[in-house]
Short mmCIF file of C-alpha atoms in Angstrom, two decimals:
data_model
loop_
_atom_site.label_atom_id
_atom_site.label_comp_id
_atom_site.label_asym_id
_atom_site.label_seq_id
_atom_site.Cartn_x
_atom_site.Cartn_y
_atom_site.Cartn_z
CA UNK A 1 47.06 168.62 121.95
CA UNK A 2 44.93 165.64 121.87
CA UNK A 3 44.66 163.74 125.06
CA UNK A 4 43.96 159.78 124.89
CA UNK A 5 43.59 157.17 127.59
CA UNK A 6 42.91 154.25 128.17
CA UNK A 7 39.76 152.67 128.99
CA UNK A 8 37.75 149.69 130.30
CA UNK A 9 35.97 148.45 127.34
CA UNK A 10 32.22 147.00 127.31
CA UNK A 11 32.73 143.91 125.67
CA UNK A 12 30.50 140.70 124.52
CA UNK A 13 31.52 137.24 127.14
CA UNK A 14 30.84 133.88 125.32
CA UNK A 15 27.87 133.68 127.29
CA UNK A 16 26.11 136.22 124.21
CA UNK A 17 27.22 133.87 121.51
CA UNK A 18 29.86 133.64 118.96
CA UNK A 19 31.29 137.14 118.12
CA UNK A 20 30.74 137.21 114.86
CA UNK A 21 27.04 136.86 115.69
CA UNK A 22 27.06 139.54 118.02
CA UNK A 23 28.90 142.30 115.41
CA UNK A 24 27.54 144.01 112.67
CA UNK A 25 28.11 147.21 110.33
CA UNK A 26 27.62 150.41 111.03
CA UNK A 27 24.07 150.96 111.87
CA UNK A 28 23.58 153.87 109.30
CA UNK A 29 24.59 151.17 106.77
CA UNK A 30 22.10 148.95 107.40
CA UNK A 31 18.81 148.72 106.14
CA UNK A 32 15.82 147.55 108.16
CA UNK A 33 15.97 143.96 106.30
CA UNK A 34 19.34 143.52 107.17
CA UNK A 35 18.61 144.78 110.76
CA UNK A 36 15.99 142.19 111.55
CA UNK A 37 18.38 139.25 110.23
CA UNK A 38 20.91 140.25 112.77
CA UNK A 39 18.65 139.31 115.52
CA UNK A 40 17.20 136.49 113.69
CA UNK A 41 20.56 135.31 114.01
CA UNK A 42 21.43 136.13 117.72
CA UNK A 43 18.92 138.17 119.25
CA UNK A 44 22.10 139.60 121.09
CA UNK A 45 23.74 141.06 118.18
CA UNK A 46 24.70 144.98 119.33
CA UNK A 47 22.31 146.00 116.99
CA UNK A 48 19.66 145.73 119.26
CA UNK A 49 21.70 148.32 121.18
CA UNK A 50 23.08 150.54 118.67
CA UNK A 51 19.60 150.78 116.11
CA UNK A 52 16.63 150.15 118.65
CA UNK A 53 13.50 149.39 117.31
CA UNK A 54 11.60 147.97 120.07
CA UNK A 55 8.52 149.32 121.91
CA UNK A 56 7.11 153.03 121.89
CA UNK A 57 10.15 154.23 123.24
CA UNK A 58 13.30 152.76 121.39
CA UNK A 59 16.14 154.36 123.48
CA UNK A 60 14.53 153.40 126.86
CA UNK A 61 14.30 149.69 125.41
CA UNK A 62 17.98 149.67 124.50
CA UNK A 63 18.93 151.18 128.43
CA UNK A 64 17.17 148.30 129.89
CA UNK A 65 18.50 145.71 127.27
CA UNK A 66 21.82 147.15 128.27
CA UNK A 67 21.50 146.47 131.73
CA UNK A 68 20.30 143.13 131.59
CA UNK A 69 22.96 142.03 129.22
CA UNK A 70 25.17 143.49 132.00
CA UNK A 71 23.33 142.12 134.67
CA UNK A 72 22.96 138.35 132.93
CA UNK A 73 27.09 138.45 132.04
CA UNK A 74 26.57 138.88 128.35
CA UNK A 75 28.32 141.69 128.56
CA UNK A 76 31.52 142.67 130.40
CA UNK A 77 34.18 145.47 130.95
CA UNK A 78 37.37 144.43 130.48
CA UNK A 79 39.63 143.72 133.83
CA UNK A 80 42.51 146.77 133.69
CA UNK A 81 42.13 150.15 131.69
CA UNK A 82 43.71 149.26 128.35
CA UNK A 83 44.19 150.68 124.70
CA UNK A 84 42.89 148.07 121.96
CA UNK A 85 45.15 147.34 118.84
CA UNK A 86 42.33 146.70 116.09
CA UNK A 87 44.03 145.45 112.44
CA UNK A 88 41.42 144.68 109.69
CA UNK A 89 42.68 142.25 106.77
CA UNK A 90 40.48 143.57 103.58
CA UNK A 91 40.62 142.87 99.81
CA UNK A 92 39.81 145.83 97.11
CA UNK A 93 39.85 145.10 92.99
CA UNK A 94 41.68 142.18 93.88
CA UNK A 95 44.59 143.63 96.06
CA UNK A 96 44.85 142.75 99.79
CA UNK A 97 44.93 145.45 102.10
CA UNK A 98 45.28 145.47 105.57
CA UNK A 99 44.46 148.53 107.57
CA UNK A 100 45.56 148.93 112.00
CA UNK A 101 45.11 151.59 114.18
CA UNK A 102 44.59 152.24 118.38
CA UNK A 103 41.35 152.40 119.75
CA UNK A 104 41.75 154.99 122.81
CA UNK A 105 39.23 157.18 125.14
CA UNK A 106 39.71 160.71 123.23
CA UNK A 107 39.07 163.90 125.44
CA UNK A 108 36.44 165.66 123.72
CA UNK A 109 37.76 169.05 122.28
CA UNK A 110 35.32 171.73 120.25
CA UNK A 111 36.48 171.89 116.87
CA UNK A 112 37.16 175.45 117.20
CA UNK A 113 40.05 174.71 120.00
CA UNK A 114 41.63 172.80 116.53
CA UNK A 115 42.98 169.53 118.74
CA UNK A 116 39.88 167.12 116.68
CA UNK A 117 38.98 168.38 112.97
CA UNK A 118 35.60 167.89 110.81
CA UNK A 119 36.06 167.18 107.51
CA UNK A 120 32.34 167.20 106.11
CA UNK A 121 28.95 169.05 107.03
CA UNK A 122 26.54 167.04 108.95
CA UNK A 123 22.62 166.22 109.01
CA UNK A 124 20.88 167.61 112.16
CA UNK A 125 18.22 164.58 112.16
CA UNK A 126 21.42 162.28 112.44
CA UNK A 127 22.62 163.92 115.96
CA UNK A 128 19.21 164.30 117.30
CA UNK A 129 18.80 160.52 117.28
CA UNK A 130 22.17 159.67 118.78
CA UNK A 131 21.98 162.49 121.60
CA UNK A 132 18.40 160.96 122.22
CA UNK A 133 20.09 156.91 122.52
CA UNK A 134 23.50 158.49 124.37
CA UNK A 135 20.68 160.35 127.29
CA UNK A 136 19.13 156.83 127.74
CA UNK A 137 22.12 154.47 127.59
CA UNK A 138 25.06 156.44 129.10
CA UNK A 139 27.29 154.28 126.69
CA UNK A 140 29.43 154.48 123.12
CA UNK A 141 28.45 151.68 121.16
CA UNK A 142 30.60 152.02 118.06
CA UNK A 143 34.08 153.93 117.40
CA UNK A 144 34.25 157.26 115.88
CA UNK A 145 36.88 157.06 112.74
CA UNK A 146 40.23 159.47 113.05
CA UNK A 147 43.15 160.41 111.37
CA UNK A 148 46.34 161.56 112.92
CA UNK A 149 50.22 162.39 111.48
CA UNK A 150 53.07 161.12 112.14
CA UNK A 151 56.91 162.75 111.73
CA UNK A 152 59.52 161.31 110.63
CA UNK A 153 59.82 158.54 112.85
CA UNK A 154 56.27 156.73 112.60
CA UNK A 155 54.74 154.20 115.31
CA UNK A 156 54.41 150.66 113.87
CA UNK A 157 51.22 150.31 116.17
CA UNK A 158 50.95 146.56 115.27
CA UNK A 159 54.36 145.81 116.98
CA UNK A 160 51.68 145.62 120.25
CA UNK A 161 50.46 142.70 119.04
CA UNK A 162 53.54 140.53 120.00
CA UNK A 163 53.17 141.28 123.84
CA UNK A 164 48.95 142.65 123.95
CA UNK A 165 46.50 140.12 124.71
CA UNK A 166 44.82 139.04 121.76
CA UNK A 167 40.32 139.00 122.34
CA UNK A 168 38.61 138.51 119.38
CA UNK A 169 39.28 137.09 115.92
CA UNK A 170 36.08 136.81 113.43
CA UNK A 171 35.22 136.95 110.01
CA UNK A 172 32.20 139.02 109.35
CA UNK A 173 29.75 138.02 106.64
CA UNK A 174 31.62 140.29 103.41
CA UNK A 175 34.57 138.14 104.32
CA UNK A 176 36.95 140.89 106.23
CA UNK A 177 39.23 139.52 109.29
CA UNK A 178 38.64 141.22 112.25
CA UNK A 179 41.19 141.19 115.22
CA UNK A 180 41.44 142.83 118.07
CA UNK A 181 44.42 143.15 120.90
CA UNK A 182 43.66 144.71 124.50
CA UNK A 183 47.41 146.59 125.03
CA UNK A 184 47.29 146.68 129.30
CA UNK A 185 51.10 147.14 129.89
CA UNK A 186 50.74 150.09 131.74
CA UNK A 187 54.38 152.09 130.06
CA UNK A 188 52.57 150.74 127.07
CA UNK A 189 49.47 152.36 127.95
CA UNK A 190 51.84 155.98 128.62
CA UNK A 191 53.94 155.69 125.84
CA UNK A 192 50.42 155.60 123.65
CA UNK A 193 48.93 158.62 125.25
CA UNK A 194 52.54 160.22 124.96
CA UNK A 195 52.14 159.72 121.32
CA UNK A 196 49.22 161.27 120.96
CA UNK A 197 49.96 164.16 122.97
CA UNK A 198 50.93 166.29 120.00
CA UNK A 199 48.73 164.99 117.60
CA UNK A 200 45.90 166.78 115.79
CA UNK A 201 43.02 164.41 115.36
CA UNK A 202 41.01 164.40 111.58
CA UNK A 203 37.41 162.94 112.15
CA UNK A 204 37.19 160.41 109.02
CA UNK A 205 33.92 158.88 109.69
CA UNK A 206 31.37 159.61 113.07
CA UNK A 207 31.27 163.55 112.75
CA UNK A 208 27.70 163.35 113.77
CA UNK A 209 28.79 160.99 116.96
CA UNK A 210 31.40 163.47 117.75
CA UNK A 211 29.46 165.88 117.34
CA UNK A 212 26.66 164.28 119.72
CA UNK A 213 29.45 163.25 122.31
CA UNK A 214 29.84 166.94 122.74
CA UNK A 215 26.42 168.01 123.70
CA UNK A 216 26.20 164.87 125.53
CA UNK A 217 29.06 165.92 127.95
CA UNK A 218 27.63 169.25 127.59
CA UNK A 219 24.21 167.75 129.25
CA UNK A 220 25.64 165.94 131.74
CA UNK A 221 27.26 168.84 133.39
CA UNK A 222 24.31 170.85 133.52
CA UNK A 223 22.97 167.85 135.20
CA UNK A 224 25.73 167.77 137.75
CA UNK A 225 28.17 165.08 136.40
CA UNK A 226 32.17 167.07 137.25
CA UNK A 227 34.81 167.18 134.92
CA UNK A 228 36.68 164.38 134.34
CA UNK A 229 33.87 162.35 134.47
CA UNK A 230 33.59 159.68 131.59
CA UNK A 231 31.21 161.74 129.71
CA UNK A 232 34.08 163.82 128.87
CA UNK A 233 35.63 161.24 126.35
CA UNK A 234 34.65 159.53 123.46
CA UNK A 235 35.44 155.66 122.14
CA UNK A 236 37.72 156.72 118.86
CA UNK A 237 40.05 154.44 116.76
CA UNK A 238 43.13 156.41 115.28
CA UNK A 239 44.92 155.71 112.15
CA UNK A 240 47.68 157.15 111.08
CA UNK A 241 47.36 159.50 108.03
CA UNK A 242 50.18 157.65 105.71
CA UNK A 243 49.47 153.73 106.39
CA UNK A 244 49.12 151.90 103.05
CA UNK A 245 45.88 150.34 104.17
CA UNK A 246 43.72 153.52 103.84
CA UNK A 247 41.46 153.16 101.04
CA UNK A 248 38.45 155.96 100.42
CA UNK A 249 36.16 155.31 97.61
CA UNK A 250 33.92 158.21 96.22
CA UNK A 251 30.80 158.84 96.41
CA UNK A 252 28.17 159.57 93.65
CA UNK A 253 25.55 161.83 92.96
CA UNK A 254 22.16 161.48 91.98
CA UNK A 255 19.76 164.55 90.53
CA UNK A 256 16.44 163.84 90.73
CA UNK A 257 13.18 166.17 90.87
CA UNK A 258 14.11 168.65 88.14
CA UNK A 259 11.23 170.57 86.68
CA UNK A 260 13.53 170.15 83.56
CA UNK A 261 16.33 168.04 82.67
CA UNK A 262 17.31 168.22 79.21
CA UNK A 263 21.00 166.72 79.08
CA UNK A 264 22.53 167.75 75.82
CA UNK A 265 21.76 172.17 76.99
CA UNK A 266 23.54 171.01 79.97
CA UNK A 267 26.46 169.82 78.50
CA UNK A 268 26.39 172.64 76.50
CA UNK A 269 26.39 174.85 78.66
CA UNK A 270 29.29 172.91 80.60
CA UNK A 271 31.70 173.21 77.75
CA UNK A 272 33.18 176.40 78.86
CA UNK A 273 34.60 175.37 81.70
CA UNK A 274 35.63 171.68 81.12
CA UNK A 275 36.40 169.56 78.25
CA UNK A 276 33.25 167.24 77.34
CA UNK A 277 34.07 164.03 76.01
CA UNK A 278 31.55 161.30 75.09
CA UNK A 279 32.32 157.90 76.50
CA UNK A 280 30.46 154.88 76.82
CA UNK A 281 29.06 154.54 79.97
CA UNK A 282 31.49 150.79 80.57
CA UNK A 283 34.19 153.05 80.27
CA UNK A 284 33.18 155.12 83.17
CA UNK A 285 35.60 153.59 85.31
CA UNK A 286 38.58 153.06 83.32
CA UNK A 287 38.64 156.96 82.17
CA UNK A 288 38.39 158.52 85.94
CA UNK A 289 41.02 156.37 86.96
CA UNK A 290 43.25 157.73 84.02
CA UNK A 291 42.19 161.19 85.18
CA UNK A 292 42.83 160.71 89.17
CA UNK A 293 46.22 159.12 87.87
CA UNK A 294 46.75 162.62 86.18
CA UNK A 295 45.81 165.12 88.68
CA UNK A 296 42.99 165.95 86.88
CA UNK A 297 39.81 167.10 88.12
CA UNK A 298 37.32 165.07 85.96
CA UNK A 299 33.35 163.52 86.56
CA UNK A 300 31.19 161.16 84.89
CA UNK A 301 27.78 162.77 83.45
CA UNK A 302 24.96 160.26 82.83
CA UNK A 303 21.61 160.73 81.47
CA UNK A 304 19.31 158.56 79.56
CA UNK A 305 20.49 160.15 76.37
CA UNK A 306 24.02 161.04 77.33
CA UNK A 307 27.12 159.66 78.85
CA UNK A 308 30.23 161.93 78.80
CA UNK A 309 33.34 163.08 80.56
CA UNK A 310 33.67 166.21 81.64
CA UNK A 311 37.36 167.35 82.38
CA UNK A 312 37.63 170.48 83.98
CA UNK A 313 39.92 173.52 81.78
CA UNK A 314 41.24 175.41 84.92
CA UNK A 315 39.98 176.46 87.87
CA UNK A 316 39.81 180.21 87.68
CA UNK A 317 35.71 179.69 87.97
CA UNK A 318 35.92 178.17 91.37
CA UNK A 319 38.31 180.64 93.06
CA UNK A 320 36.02 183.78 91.42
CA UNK A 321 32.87 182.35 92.81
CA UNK A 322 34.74 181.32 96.24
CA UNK A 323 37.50 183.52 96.92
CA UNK A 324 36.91 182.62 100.70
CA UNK A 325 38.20 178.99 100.69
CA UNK A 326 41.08 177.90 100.52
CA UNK A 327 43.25 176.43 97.57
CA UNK A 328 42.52 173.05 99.50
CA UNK A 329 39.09 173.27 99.35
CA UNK A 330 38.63 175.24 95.83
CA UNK A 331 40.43 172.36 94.59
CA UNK A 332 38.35 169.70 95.82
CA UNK A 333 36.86 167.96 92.72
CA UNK A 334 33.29 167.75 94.78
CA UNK A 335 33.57 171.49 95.64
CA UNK A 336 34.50 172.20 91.93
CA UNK A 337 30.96 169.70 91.03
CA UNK A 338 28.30 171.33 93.28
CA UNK A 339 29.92 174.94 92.52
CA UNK A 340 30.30 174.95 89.09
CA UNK A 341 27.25 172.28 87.50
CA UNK A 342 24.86 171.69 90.71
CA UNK A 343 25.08 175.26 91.84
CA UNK A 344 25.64 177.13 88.60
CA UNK A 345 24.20 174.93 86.06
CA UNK A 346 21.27 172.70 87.98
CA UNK A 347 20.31 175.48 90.60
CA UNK A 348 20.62 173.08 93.46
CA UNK A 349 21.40 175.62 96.18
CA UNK A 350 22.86 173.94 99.59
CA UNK A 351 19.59 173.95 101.53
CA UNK A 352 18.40 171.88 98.49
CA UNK A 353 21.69 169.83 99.10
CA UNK A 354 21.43 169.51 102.40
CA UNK A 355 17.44 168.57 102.82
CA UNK A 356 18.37 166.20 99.42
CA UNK A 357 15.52 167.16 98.02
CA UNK A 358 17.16 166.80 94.46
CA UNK A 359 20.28 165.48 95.54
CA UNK A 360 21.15 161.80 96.81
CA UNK A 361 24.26 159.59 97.04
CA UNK A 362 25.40 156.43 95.92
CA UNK A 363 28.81 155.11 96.38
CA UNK A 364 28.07 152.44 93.76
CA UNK A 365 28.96 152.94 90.45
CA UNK A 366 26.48 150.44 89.00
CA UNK A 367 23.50 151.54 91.16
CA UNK A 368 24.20 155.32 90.12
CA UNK A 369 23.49 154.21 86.38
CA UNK A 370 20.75 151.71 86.99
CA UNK A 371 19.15 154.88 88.99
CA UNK A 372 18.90 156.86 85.86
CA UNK A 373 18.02 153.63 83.63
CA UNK A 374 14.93 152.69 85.99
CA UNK A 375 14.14 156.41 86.15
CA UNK A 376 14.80 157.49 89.85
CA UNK A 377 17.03 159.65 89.40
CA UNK A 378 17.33 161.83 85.74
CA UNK A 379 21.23 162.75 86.13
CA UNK A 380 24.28 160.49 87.61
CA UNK A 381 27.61 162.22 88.28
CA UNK A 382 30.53 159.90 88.67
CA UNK A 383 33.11 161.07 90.94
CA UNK A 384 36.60 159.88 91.61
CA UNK A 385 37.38 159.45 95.60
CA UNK A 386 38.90 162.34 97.76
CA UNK A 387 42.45 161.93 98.39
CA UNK A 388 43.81 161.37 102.14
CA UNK A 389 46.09 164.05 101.89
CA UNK A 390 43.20 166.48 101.02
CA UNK A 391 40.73 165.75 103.58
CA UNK A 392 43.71 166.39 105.73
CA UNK A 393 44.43 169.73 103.89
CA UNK A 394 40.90 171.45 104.30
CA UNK A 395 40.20 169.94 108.05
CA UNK A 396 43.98 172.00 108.81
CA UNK A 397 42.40 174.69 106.98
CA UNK A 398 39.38 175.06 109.24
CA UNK A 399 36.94 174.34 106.77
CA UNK A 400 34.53 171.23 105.78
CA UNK A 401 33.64 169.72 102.53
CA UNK A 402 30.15 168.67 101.44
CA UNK A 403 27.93 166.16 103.03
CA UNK A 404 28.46 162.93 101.94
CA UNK A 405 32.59 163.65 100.27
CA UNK A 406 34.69 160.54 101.15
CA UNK A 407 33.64 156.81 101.95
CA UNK A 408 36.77 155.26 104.19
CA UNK A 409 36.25 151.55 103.42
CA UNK A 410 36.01 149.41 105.13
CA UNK A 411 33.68 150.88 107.57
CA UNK A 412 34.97 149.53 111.38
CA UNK A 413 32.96 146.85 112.91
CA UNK A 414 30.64 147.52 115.65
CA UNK A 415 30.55 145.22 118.93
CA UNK A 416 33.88 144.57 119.25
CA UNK A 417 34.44 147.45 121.86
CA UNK A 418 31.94 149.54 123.62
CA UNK A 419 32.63 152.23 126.81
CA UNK A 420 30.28 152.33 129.28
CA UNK A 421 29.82 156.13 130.34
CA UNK A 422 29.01 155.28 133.84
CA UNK A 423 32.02 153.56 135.01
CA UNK A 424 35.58 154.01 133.30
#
C-alpha cells in the first residue's frame, strides 16, 4: 500500500551555526514574538524559511534565502539516499517518555485510494499559504506526522541506531532531546520500504501539508514535471500506532460571541442527556481523569457563575441525530460535545465552527479558565484527549473528526531534515 523511500535530506552544515539555533517549533505554533527571537538568535534559524516575513513578497524571499543558504554551504543534502531514525526523549506530569519513529519520502496517495488517512477537517486559509511557499521554494521544510500498525511481530526501529550514523543531538529551549540517525545501509534502506509496503498510513499532525503536497504535485504536472519526479513524495515521519511514547493531550473549547449566555438554562437544559455534577473548577483535572480511566464520556463546563461536570447518560442522542457515522465516530467524546451542547444547545452550526466565529481552542487547561475569568470567552469546555486507538478507528472508517480533535505532543522539531523538491 504505502510506498516509502529514501531520500537525500536538506540539512543545516556547521557553517549556519549550532543546531539548536537553527531549529524551532512548528511554525503554526509560534507566535510572531517568538518568531522574531529565533532570528535574533541566528538569523539562520529555518524559520526564516518555513514562516517568511520578509519583503512584499514573503515566499519569493524565502526561494532566494534558500538558494543562497545552498549556494554559501549553510545548507547541504546529505551524501547517499537514506531513511532518518528520529527518537525524542520528553517528560509529561513528571513521567519520562521517549517517543522514535522513521522519517521516509512517502508517495503521495489521495485519501480516497485509502493507502494515507485524515483524521480531522482542515482550514482552507492554512493550505493556501503552504501551496503559495511550496510554488516558490520547491522544498518540504518540516515533516508531516503519521501513524502506521504493526502485527504481531513489531519493528524495534531504534535497533538502527547501533549501525546508522548518528547527525544531530540538541536540546531545544522546553528542554526535549532531539536525535537524529541517517540509516544509509542500502538492505537497511529495502528492508524499511519493505515494511511499509503493507502499511496504511494515519496523518496525526500536517493534514493541511498533505493536503498541499497533493495539489502541489498536482501543479507541477500540469507544468510538465513526469511522474516520479520528487514532487510526487512528501517528507513524513512514521510512528508506529502502539509505541508507549505516544502521548495526545486534548484540546479545549472556548464559546465566545453569544447574543446570550446564561449558564445555569444551559445546564438545565443539559441534564437530560448527561449527569451534571458541580465541581470546583481545581478539580477539573482530577475528575476527567477519573472519567477517561472509566470509559466515560465526560467534559468540563465553565462559566463565570458555574463550574460542573457533565457525564454523558448514553448515547442513544448521538446515533439518532447521526445515524451516518460510524460507532467510532458517534462515540468520539468531541463529536458527542459539538452534537449534543454546541450544535443542539449553543446553535453553533459547523460553518460557525469552522470560520470560529464563536468557537476557539485552547489546549491549556489554565488559559481555558482564565479566558472566561478575563472575559474573552463566556463558556470553557474541558475535554479529555482522544485516544490513539480511536483516531485510528474513524480514519479506517473513512471519516474525519472536528477541526482542532487531538494535540500529539510533543510536536516534531523543524530543521532537522528538509527535502529539496528539485533534486532527490
Amino acid at each position: 500500500m504505502a510506498i516509502v523511500k529514501p531520500f537525500r535530506a536538506l540539512q543545516f552544515t556547521p557553517a549556519a551555526g549550532d543546531i539548536e539555533a537553527l531549529t524551532c517549533p512548528p511554525y503554526d505554533i509560534i507566535s510572531e514574538e517568538q518568531r522574531t527571537a529565533y532570528l535574533r538568535c541566528n538569523p539562520h534559524n529555518v524559520i526564516r524559511l518555513e514562516l517568511p516575513r520578509e519583503g512584499e513578497n514573503p515566499y519569493a524571499v524565502a526561494a532566494e534565502t534558500l538558494a543562497a543558504w545552498q549556494a554559501e554551504g549553510k545548507l547541504k543534502q546529505y551524501d547517499v539516499p537514506a531513511f532518518y531514525l528520529y527518537a525524542i526523549d520528553f517528560t509529561v506530569e513528571g513521567k519520562d517518555y521517549n517517543i522514535a519513529g522513521i522519517v521516509g519520502a512517502v508517495q503521495l496517495s489521495p485519501f480516497s485510494e485509502g493507502v494515507v488517512l485524515p483524521h480531522e477537517y482542515t482550514l482552507s486559509k492554512a493550505k493556501a499559504d503552504r501551496f503559495e511557499l511550496m510554488k516558490a521554494t520547491a522544498c518540504n521544510f518540516s515533516n508531516i506526522y503519521s501513524l502506521y500498525q504493526d502485527g504481531d511481530d513489531k519493528l524495534d526501529v531504534m535497533t538502527f541506531a547501533d549501525t546508522a550514523t548518528a547527525v544531530f543531538d540538541m536540546v531545544d529551549e522546553a528542554g526535549l532531546r532531539h536525535r537524529l540517525w541517517a540509516i544509509e545501509n542500502e538492505a537497511d534502506c529495502d528492508r524499511l520500504t519493505a515494511h511499509f509496503a503493507d502499511k496504511k498510513l494515519y496523518i496525526a499532525d500536517g493534514h493541511h501539508r498533505y493536503e498541499t503536497a497533493i495539489h502541489y504535485r498536482d501543479w507541477r504536472r500540469e507544468n510538465g514535471t513526469p511522474v516520479g519526479a520528487p514532487s510526487d513524495s512528501v517528507m513524513m515521519m512514521l510512528v508506529e500506532m502502539s509505541h508507549p511514547g505516544l502521548v495526545v493531550f486534548p484540546t479545549h473549547r472556548l464559546v465566545r460571541n453569544l447574543p446570550q449566555a446564561d449558564a445555569a438554562a444551559l445546564l438545565k437544559a443539559c441534564e437530560g442527556q448527561f449527569a451534571v455534577e458541580t465541581v470546583a473548577p481545581a478539580d477539573f483535572k482530577k475528575e476527567l481523569d477519573a472519567a477517561y480511566a472509566a470509559g466515560e464520556t465526560a467534559f468540563g463546563f465553565y462559566a463565570k457563575d458555574a463550574a460542573a461536570l457533565l457525564t454523558l447518560k448514553d448515547d442513544s442522542a448521538v446515533k439518532a441525530l447521526l445515524p451516518d457515522l460510524s460507532a467510532a465516530s458517534q462515540e468520539l467524546d468531541v463529536t458527542v460535545l459539538h452534537t449534543l451542547i454546541l450544535e443542539q444547545q449553543l446553535k453553533i452550526d459547523k460553518e460557525d465552527m469552522a470560520a470560529q466565529r464563536s468557537l476557539t481552542y485552547t489546549r491549556d487547561m489554565a488559559e481555558a479558565l482564565s479566558s472566561v475569568d478575563n472575559g474573552d470567552s463566556q463558556y470553557a469546555f474541558l475535554l479529555n484527549p482522544t485516544r490513539v486507538s480511536e483516531i485510528g478507528a474513524v480514519a479506517s472508517a473513512g471519516e474525519k473528526m472536528p477541526q482542532k480533535s487531538t494535540y500529539f505532543y510533543p510536536k516534531l522539531i523543524t530543521g532537522l531534515t528538509m527535502r529539496w523538491l528539485e533534486q532527490e
